[in-house]
Every structure is written in C-alpha cells, then in structure tokens.
Short mmCIF file of C-alpha atoms and ligand atoms in Angstrom, two decimals:
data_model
loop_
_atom_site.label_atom_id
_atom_site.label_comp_id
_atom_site.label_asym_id
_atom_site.label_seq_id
_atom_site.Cartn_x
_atom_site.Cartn_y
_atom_site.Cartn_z
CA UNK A 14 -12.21 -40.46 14.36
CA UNK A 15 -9.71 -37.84 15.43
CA UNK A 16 -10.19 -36.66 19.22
CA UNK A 17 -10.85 -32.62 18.99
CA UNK A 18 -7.84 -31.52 21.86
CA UNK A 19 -8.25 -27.26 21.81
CA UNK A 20 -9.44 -24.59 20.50
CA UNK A 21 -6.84 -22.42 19.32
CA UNK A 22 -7.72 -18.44 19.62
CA UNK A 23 -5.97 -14.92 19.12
CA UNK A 24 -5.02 -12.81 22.22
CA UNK A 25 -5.90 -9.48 20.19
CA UNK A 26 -5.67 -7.65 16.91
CA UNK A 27 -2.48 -6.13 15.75
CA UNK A 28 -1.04 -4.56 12.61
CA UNK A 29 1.48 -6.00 9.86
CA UNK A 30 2.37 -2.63 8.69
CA UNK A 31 -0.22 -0.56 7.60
CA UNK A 32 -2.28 -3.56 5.46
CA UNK A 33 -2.74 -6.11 7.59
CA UNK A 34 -4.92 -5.92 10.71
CA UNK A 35 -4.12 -9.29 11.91
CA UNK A 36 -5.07 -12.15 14.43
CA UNK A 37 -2.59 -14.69 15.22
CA UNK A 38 -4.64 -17.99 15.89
CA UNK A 39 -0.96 -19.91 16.46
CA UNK A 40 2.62 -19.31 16.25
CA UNK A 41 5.88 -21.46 16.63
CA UNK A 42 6.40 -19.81 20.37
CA UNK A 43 3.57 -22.09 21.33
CA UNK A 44 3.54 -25.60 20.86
CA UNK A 45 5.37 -25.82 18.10
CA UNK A 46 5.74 -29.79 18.06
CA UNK A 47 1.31 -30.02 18.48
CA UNK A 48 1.12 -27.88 15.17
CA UNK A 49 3.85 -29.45 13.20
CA UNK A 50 4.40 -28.59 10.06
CA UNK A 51 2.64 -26.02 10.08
CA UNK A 52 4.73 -22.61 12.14
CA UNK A 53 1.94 -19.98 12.23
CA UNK A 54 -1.48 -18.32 11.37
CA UNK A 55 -2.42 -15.08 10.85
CA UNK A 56 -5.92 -14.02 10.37
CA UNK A 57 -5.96 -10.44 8.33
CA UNK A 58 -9.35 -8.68 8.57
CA UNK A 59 -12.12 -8.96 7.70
CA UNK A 60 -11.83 -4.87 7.35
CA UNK A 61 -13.22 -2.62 5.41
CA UNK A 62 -10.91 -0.03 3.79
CA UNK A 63 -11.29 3.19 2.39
CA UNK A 64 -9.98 4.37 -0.86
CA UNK A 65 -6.10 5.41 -0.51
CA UNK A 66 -4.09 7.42 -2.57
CA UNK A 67 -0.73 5.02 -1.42
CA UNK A 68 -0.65 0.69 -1.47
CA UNK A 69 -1.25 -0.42 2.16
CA UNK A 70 1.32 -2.87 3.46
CA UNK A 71 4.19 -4.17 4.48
CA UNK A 72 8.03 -3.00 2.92
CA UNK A 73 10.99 -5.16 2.40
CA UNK A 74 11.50 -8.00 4.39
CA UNK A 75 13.37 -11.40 4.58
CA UNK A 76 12.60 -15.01 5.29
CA UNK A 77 14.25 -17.62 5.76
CA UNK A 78 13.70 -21.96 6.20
CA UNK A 79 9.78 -22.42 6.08
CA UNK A 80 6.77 -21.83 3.39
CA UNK A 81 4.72 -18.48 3.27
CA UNK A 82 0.82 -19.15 1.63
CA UNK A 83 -1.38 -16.51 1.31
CA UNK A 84 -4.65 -17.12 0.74
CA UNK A 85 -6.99 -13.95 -0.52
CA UNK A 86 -10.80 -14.11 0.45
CA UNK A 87 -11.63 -10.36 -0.41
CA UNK A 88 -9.41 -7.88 -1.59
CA UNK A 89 -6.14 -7.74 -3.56
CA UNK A 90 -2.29 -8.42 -3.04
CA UNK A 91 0.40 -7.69 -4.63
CA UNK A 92 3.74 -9.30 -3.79
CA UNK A 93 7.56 -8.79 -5.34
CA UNK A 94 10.54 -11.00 -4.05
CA UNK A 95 13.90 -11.54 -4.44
CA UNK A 96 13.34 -14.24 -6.96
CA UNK A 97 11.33 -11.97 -9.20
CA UNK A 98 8.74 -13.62 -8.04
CA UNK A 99 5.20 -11.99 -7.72
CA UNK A 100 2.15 -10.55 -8.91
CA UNK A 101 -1.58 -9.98 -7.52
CA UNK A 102 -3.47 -12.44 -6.28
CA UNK A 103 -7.37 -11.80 -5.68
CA UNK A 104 -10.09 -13.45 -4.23
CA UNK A 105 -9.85 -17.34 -4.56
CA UNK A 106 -6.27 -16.89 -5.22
CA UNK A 107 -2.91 -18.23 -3.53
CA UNK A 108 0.38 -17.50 -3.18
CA UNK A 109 2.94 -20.36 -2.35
CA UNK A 110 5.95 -18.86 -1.57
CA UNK A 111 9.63 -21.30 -0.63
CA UNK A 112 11.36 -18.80 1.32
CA UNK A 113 13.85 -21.92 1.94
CA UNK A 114 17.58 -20.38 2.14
CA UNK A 115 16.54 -16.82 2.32
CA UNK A 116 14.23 -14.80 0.08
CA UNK A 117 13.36 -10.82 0.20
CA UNK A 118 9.63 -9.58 -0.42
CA UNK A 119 7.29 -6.92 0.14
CA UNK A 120 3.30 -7.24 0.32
CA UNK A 121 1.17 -4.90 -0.11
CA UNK A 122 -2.47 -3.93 -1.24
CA UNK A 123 -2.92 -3.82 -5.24
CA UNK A 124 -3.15 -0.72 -6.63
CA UNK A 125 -6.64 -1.45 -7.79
CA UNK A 126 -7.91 -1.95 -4.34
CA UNK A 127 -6.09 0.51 -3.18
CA UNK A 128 -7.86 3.14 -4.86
CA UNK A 129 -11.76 1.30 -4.83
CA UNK A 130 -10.81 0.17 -1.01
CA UNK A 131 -13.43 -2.09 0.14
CA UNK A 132 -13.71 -5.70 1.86
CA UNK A 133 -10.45 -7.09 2.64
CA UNK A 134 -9.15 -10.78 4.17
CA UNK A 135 -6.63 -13.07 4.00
CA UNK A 136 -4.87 -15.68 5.84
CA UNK A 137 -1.41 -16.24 5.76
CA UNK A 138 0.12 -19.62 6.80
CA UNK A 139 3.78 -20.47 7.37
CA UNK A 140 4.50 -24.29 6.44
CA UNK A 141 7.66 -25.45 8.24
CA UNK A 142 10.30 -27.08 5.95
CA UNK A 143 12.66 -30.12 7.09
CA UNK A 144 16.09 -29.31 8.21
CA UNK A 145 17.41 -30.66 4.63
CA UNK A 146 15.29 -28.34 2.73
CA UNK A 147 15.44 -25.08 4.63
CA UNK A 148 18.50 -23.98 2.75
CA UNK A 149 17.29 -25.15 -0.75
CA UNK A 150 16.88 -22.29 -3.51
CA UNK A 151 13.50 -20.41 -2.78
CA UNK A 152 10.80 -20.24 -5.15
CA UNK A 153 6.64 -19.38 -5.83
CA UNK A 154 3.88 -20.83 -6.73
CA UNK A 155 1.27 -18.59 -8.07
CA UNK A 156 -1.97 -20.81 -7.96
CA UNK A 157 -4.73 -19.14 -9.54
CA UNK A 158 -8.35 -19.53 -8.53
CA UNK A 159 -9.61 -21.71 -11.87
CA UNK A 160 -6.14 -24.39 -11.04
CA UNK A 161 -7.73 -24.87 -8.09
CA UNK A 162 -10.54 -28.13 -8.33
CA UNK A 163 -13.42 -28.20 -6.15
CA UNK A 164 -15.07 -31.40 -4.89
CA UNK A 165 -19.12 -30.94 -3.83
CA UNK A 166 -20.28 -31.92 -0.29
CA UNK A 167 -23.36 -32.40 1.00
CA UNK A 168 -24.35 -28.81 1.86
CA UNK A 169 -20.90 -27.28 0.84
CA UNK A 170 -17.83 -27.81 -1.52
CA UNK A 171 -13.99 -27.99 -0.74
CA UNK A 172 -11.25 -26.29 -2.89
CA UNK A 173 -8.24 -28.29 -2.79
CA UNK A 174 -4.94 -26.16 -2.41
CA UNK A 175 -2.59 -28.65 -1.84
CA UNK A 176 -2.58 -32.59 -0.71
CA UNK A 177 -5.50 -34.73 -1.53
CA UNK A 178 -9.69 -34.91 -0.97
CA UNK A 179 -11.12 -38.47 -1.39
CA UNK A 180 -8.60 -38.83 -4.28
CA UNK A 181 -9.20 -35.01 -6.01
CA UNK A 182 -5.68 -33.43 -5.78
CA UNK A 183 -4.66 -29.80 -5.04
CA UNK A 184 -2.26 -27.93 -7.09
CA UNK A 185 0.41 -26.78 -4.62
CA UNK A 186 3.83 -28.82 -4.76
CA UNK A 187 4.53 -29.43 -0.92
CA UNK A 188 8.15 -30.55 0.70
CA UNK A 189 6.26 -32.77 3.34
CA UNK A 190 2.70 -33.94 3.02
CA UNK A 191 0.47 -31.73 3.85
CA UNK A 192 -3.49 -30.91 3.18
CA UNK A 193 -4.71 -27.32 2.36
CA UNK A 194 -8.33 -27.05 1.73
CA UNK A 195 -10.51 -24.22 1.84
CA UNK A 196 -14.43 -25.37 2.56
CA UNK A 197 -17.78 -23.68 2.50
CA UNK A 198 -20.67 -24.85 4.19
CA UNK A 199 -24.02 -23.53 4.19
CA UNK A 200 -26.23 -23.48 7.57
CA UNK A 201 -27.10 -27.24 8.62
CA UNK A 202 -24.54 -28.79 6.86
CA UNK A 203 -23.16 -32.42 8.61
CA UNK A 204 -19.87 -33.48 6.75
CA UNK A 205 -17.09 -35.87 7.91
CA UNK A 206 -13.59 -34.74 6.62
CA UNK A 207 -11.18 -37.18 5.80
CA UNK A 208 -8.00 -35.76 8.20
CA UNK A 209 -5.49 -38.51 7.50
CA UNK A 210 -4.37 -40.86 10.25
CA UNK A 211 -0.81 -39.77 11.72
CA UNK A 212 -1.48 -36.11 10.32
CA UNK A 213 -1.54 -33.27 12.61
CA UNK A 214 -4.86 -31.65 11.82
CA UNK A 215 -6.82 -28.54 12.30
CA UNK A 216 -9.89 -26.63 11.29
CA UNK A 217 -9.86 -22.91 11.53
CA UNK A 218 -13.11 -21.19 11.33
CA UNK A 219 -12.83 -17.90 9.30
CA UNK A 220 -16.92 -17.00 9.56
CA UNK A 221 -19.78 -19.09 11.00
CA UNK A 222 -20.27 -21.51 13.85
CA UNK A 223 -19.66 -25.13 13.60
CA UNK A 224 -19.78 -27.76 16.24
CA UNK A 225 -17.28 -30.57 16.07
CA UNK A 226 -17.15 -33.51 18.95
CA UNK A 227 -20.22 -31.72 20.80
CA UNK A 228 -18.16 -28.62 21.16
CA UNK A 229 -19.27 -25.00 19.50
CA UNK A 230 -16.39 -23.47 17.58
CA UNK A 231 -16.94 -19.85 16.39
CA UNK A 232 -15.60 -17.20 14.28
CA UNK A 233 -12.12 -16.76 14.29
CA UNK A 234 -11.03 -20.06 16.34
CA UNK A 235 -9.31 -23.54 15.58
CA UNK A 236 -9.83 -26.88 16.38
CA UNK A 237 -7.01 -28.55 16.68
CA UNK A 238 -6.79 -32.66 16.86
CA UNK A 239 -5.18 -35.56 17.67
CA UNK A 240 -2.66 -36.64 15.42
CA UNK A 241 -4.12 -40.64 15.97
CA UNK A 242 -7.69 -41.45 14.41
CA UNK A 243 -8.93 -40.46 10.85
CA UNK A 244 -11.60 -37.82 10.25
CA UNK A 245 -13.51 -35.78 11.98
CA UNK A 246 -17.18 -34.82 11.77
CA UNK A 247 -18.58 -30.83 11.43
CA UNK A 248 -21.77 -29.43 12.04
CA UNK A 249 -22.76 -26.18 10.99
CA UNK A 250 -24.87 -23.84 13.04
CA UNK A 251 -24.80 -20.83 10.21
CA UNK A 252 -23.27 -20.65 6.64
CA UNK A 253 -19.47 -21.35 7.52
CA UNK A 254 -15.76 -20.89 5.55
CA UNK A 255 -13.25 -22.93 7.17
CA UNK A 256 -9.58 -23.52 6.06
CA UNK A 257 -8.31 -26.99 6.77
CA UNK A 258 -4.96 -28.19 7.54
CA UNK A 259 -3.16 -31.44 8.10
CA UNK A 260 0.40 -32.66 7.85
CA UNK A 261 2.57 -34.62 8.62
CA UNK A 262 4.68 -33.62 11.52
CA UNK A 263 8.33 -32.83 11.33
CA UNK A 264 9.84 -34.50 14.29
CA UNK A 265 13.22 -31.78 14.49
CA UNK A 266 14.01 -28.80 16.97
CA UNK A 267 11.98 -25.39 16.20
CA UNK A 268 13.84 -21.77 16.68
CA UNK A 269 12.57 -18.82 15.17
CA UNK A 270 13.22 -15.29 15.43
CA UNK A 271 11.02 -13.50 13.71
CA UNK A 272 10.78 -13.87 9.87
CA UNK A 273 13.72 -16.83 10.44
CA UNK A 274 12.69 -20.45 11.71
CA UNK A 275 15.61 -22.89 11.91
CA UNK A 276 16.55 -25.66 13.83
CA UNK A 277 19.16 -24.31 15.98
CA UNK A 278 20.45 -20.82 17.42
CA UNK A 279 23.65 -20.86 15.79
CA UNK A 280 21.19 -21.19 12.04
CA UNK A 281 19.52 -17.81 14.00
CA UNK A 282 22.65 -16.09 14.15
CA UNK A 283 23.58 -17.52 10.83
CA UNK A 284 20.24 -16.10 9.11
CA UNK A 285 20.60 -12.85 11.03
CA UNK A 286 24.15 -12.35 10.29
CA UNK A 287 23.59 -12.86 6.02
CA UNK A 288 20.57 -10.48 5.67
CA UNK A 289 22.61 -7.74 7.73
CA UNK A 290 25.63 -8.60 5.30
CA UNK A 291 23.46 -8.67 2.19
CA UNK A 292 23.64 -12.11 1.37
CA UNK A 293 20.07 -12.32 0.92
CA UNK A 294 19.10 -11.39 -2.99
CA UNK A 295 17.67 -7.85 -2.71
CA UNK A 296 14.03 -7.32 -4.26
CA UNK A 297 13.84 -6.79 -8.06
CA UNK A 298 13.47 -3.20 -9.11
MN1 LIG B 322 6.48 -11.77 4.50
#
C-alpha cells in the first residue's frame, strides 16, 4: 500500500476573473518535486449564480510548457484559443488543452448558463510537460462525457479520463503517464484504488468525507502519497466525489511565473518576452 504523507488544503477563496471563485488545493510554488507531474489545482465553486445578462470569466490569456484540464461538474464553459480550439463543455465533460510552446485562450461561462445561472463547479488541473515537449505545437482534446468509460465499484463507479483502471482505459492522450479518474462513492463505501507503484498519487475530495490510513479527509482537501507502495484503501463516511491523480514524476527543474512553467529563468524571460512581442498566435475571431 501507498503511505498517506499530507493533506493538501486551500489558504482561502479567490477569484479568476469574474467566473471562477476558486480554491487552490496546490501549486508549483510548493513542493513542486512531491506533486510531480502534476503543477496545480484549482477548485472553482461550488457557487450558485444568478442569471447574467454578460458570460462570466476570464479574457485573453497565454500559456505556455504544461497541460490545462478542465473538468465541469455543474455548469457550462466555453473556451476559444489560439489554435481555434474550443467549444462548451458541460457537466461530465473535459477539456484537455497542450498549451506546450505557447497558446492564447479565454474561458468563460456559456451563454446558456449565463442567462439560466445556477450550480456551478469545476476543477482545473495543470499537468506539467517534460522539458522536450514544452515547446511542441499546442493542441485540445475535447473529451465528451459518453467517450469517457466507467468501471463499477463496490458502492461507487470510476470514470476514466486518462491512464488506466484495472485494464479499462481513459480517453485523454497524455505526454507522461499519468491517471485521471473521477470517482463516486455512495455513504459506506470501502474500495482499494489501484495508484501505481513509482506514481506520485493523490486523492482530492470535491464533496463528502472519506477516511484513508485511519485519517478523516473532508470536503475540499487532498491526500497526497508516497510515491513507493501500490494502492491505497478509502472509506466513505457520506456519499463522496473524488478526483484521482497519479503520475509519473518528471525528475527536471520547475519555474513558473504565472500562466508560464519552464525549466529555467532564462525560458521565463523567453516566454515573457514572445507574448509581449506577439509571438504567441492571437485568439481566433
Ligand atoms: Mn487559462
């Protein structure tokens, strides 16, 4: 079994423009290395909104050298890029996007929500890429809900996003290996996951209590394990939607500044120095 290390929590709500009201459960200013590949996770509601006459969101924006996947629990989102990627993605739905060498998007509520308003959550995940990839072309994956095959537990089922469930495979094409699943549990529930050996793992509970290795872990939190050991056993205490992630870590230097994550400052400078000269593609009209 995998040895449970923290629990990962947010130090406070804030706001991705005027969509998003967001908890940050980790970022690459922590421990980057202990949560390799994966760079950061942001928690968006859950919040009800009222009806709006104007999409909710966030404008134009770059990225550059990691993976952006948004994953919509309630609500709607509607993304353009650079790439001409985009398109709304609702509940059940994901959005892969390959920033890679530099991308341009904007995310924002769907106009459909936007006028019913209602329930709204997401997560967004960044997925690190290695230094040979983070200059590659970017691209998207739209993954719709029905692509996405579900595999029954005792007392639950798990989608499969990307990587692999006792052989069921998700649909997302990944750079390194790396597990994605989204899992439901109803109240009493006692699964054991199969988090690969030599994986960095986690389990981030979006709603419910669990308790894994004889510790509670509540709403909003993430347990986050050893990287040694295989599996790791979950109890519920209530009906309970965790998002699980593993990977394989990359073993190279992490520097970010703010939308860019490279390996090195002078890549920083580099990234900062194209988008101010307009060498990243502008979004499609
Ligand atoms: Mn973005």
């Amino acid at each position: 079994m995998k040895k449970l290390l923290e629990i990962l929590r947010s130090q406070g709500r804030h706001w991705v423009g005027d969509g998003f009201p967001v908890r940050s459960l980790f970022g690459y200013n922590g421990d980057a290395p202990a949560v390799s590949p994966f760079l950061l996770f942001d928690y968006a509601g859950p919040h009800l909104f009222e009806p709006a006459g104007r999409p909710r969101g966030v404008g134009s924006h770059p990225h550059r050298g990691f993976e952006t996947v948004t994953i919509v629990y309630d609500g709607e989102v509607s993304h353009k890029d650079s790439t001409g990627g985009g398109g709304t993605i609702g509940p059940g739905d994901v959005q892969w996007m390959t920033a890679a060498g530099g991308i341009i998007h904007e995310e924002f509520h769907s106009e459909g929500f936007t006028k019913t308003g209602g329930p709204f959550r997401m997560v967004q995940l960044w997925v690190n890429l290695p230094a040979k990839d983070k200059m590659s072309p970017p691209h998207y994956q739209a993954i719709k809900s029905a692509d996405i095959p579900a595999v029954d537990l005792t007392g639950g089922k798990a989608r499969i996003i990307a990587g692999d469930f006792a052989g069921t495979k998700g649909p997302a094409t990944t750079f390194t290996p790396v597990n994605l699943w989204d899992i439901r549990l109803e109240a009493g529930a006692d699964v054991e996951l199969p988090l690969p050996e030599g994986h960095n793992a986690m389990i981030a509970i979006l709603s419910g209590h669990v308790t894994i290795g004889g510790k509670a872990v509540g709403e909003a939190e993430i347990a986050r394990f050893s990287s040694d050991g295989a599996g790791a056993r979950v109890r519920t205490d209530g009906d309970s939607l965790l998002l699980v992630m593993t990977g394989e870590p990359i073993d190279e230097p992490v520097v970010g500044y703010g939308p860019f994550v490279m390996n090195s400052e002078t890549e920083i400078r580099q990234a900062i120095d194209d988008f101010n000269s307009g060498r990243f593609a502008r979004v499609a009209a």
